[in-house]
Amino acid sequence: SSSAQDQARALAGALRGVAPTLKVFLIDDEPSDPANSDHGAAASREPVESSSSVVVMLSGEYRGGVAYSSYFCSRTCRDELCRAVEMQRTVVWVLEVDPDNGSVPLEIHLNDAEEYCVGKYEPVLRAFSEAVKRGDVLSWYRTGPLQAVTLAVMLERIVLGERTPLGARVQQRPRHATDRVYIANTL
């Protein structure tokens, strides 16, 4: 079983493969020194502030037969997403669907978001709940034509600022009916 960070690295690599000039930041999951409780917030601040979009890789794992969301159980991830929501960054939600690579049902992510996204994290819960209601959570397929389609939709949301966390349109530039992201050698 691979870690959530492994899944994020795989996704970042795939994005870089189709958009080499795209700058992708990966934020370490948890601080190496748990006593340093401010590490997560400080580590996530700079990449979020310098980015127009945040890609949230929803993966999980099973412990003792119980599934949980690696993303929402991570304070560092919640801090990162909280900052993105505060700054009204475009959030692209991506669900791992491969059981060998950290797939847990979307309902597990929702349940853990409800449990862990309290207090200052409530905007994160609202953003995620709204994305689920709108059907904006993309399934992450690792190979073949489905991967190409998923990457194209992700890039479209990243490049064109398709949606902010709460569903409002981001007007980075005038939209045209022909604005789409295509990946060469795909469908």
PDB file of C-alpha atoms in Angstrom, residues 11 54-58 72 81 89-97 106 109-110 125-141 149-158 161-170 175:
ATOM      1  CA  LEU A  11      -0.585  12.905  -9.812  1.00  0.00           C
ATOM      2  CA  VAL A  54      -4.868  23.776  -5.379  1.00  0.00           C
ATOM      3  CA  VAL A  55      -5.327  20.149  -6.384  1.00  0.00           C
ATOM      4  CA  VAL A  56      -6.680  18.057  -3.519  1.00  0.00           C
ATOM      5  CA  MET A  57      -5.785  14.374  -3.831  1.00  0.00           C
ATOM      6  CA  LEU A  58      -8.356  12.417  -1.829  1.00  0.00           C
ATOM      7  CA  PHE A  72      -8.935  15.101   5.999  1.00  0.00           C
ATOM      8  CA  LEU A  81      -6.936  23.783   2.094  1.00  0.00           C
ATOM      9  CA  ARG A  89      -8.120  29.753  -4.928  1.00  0.00           C
ATOM     10  CA  THR A  90      -9.541  27.340  -7.448  1.00  0.00           C
ATOM     11  CA  VAL A  91      -9.743  23.915  -5.811  1.00  0.00           C
ATOM     12  CA  VAL A  92      -9.637  20.821  -8.005  1.00  0.00           C
ATOM     13  CA  TRP A  93     -10.909  17.785  -6.093  1.00  0.00           C
ATOM     14  CA  VAL A  94      -9.486  14.430  -7.227  1.00  0.00           C
ATOM     15  CA  LEU A  95     -10.555  11.063  -5.785  1.00  0.00           C
ATOM     16  CA  GLU A  96      -8.173   8.101  -5.895  1.00  0.00           C
ATOM     17  CA  VAL A  97     -10.131   5.136  -7.312  1.00  0.00           C
ATOM     18  CA  LEU A 106     -16.096   9.208  -1.182  1.00  0.00           C
ATOM     19  CA  HIS A 109     -13.881  11.451   2.945  1.00  0.00           C
ATOM     20  CA  LEU A 110     -17.184  13.202   3.648  1.00  0.00           C
ATOM     21  CA  LEU A 125     -16.151  21.327   4.980  1.00  0.00           C
ATOM     22  CA  ARG A 126     -18.531  23.671   3.146  1.00  0.00           C
ATOM     23  CA  ALA A 127     -16.258  23.808   0.097  1.00  0.00           C
ATOM     24  CA  PHE A 128     -15.909  20.030  -0.048  1.00  0.00           C
ATOM     25  CA  SER A 129     -19.605  19.365   0.576  1.00  0.00           C
ATOM     26  CA  GLU A 130     -20.550  21.800  -2.200  1.00  0.00           C
ATOM     27  CA  ALA A 131     -18.090  20.174  -4.609  1.00  0.00           C
ATOM     28  CA  VAL A 132     -19.584  16.753  -3.876  1.00  0.00           C
ATOM     29  CA  LYS A 133     -23.138  18.081  -4.368  1.00  0.00           C
ATOM     30  CA  ARG A 134     -22.153  19.649  -7.722  1.00  0.00           C
ATOM     31  CA  GLY A 135     -20.438  16.449  -8.854  1.00  0.00           C
ATOM     32  CA  ASP A 136     -17.094  18.261  -9.109  1.00  0.00           C
ATOM     33  CA  VAL A 137     -14.939  15.513  -7.586  1.00  0.00           C
ATOM     34  CA  LEU A 138     -12.924  13.925 -10.378  1.00  0.00           C
ATOM     35  CA  SER A 139     -12.024  10.246 -10.323  1.00  0.00           C
ATOM     36  CA  TRP A 140      -8.272   9.688 -10.760  1.00  0.00           C
ATOM     37  CA  TYR A 141      -7.473   7.011 -13.291  1.00  0.00           C
ATOM     38  CA  VAL A 149      -9.561  12.737 -19.843  1.00  0.00           C
ATOM     39  CA  THR A 150      -9.087  13.266 -16.103  1.00  0.00           C
ATOM     40  CA  LEU A 151      -5.875  15.223 -16.692  1.00  0.00           C
ATOM     41  CA  ALA A 152      -7.558  17.373 -19.355  1.00  0.00           C
ATOM     42  CA  VAL A 153     -10.416  18.267 -17.014  1.00  0.00           C
ATOM     43  CA  MET A 154      -7.969  18.991 -14.167  1.00  0.00           C
ATOM     44  CA  LEU A 155      -5.859  21.224 -16.393  1.00  0.00           C
ATOM     45  CA  GLU A 156      -8.942  23.010 -17.680  1.00  0.00           C
ATOM     46  CA  ARG A 157      -9.938  23.839 -14.110  1.00  0.00           C
ATOM     47  CA  ILE A 158      -6.378  24.826 -13.183  1.00  0.00           C
ATOM     48  CA  GLY A 161      -9.900  28.909 -13.089  1.00  0.00           C
ATOM     49  CA  GLU A 162     -13.039  26.902 -13.667  1.00  0.00           C
ATOM     50  CA  ARG A 163     -14.433  27.088 -10.115  1.00  0.00           C
ATOM     51  CA  THR A 164     -13.449  28.520  -6.777  1.00  0.00           C
ATOM     52  CA  PRO A 165     -13.963  26.376  -3.679  1.00  0.00           C
ATOM     53  CA  LEU A 166     -17.470  27.723  -3.126  1.00  0.00           C
ATOM     54  CA  GLY A 167     -18.574  27.467  -6.749  1.00  0.00           C
ATOM     55  CA  ALA A 168     -18.195  31.072  -7.955  1.00  0.00           C
ATOM     56  CA  ARG A 169     -16.541  31.599 -11.302  1.00  0.00           C
ATOM     57  CA  VAL A 170     -13.060  33.080 -11.354  1.00  0.00           C
ATOM     58  CA  ARG A 175     -13.975  33.149 -21.440  1.00  0.00           C
TER      59      ARG A 175
END
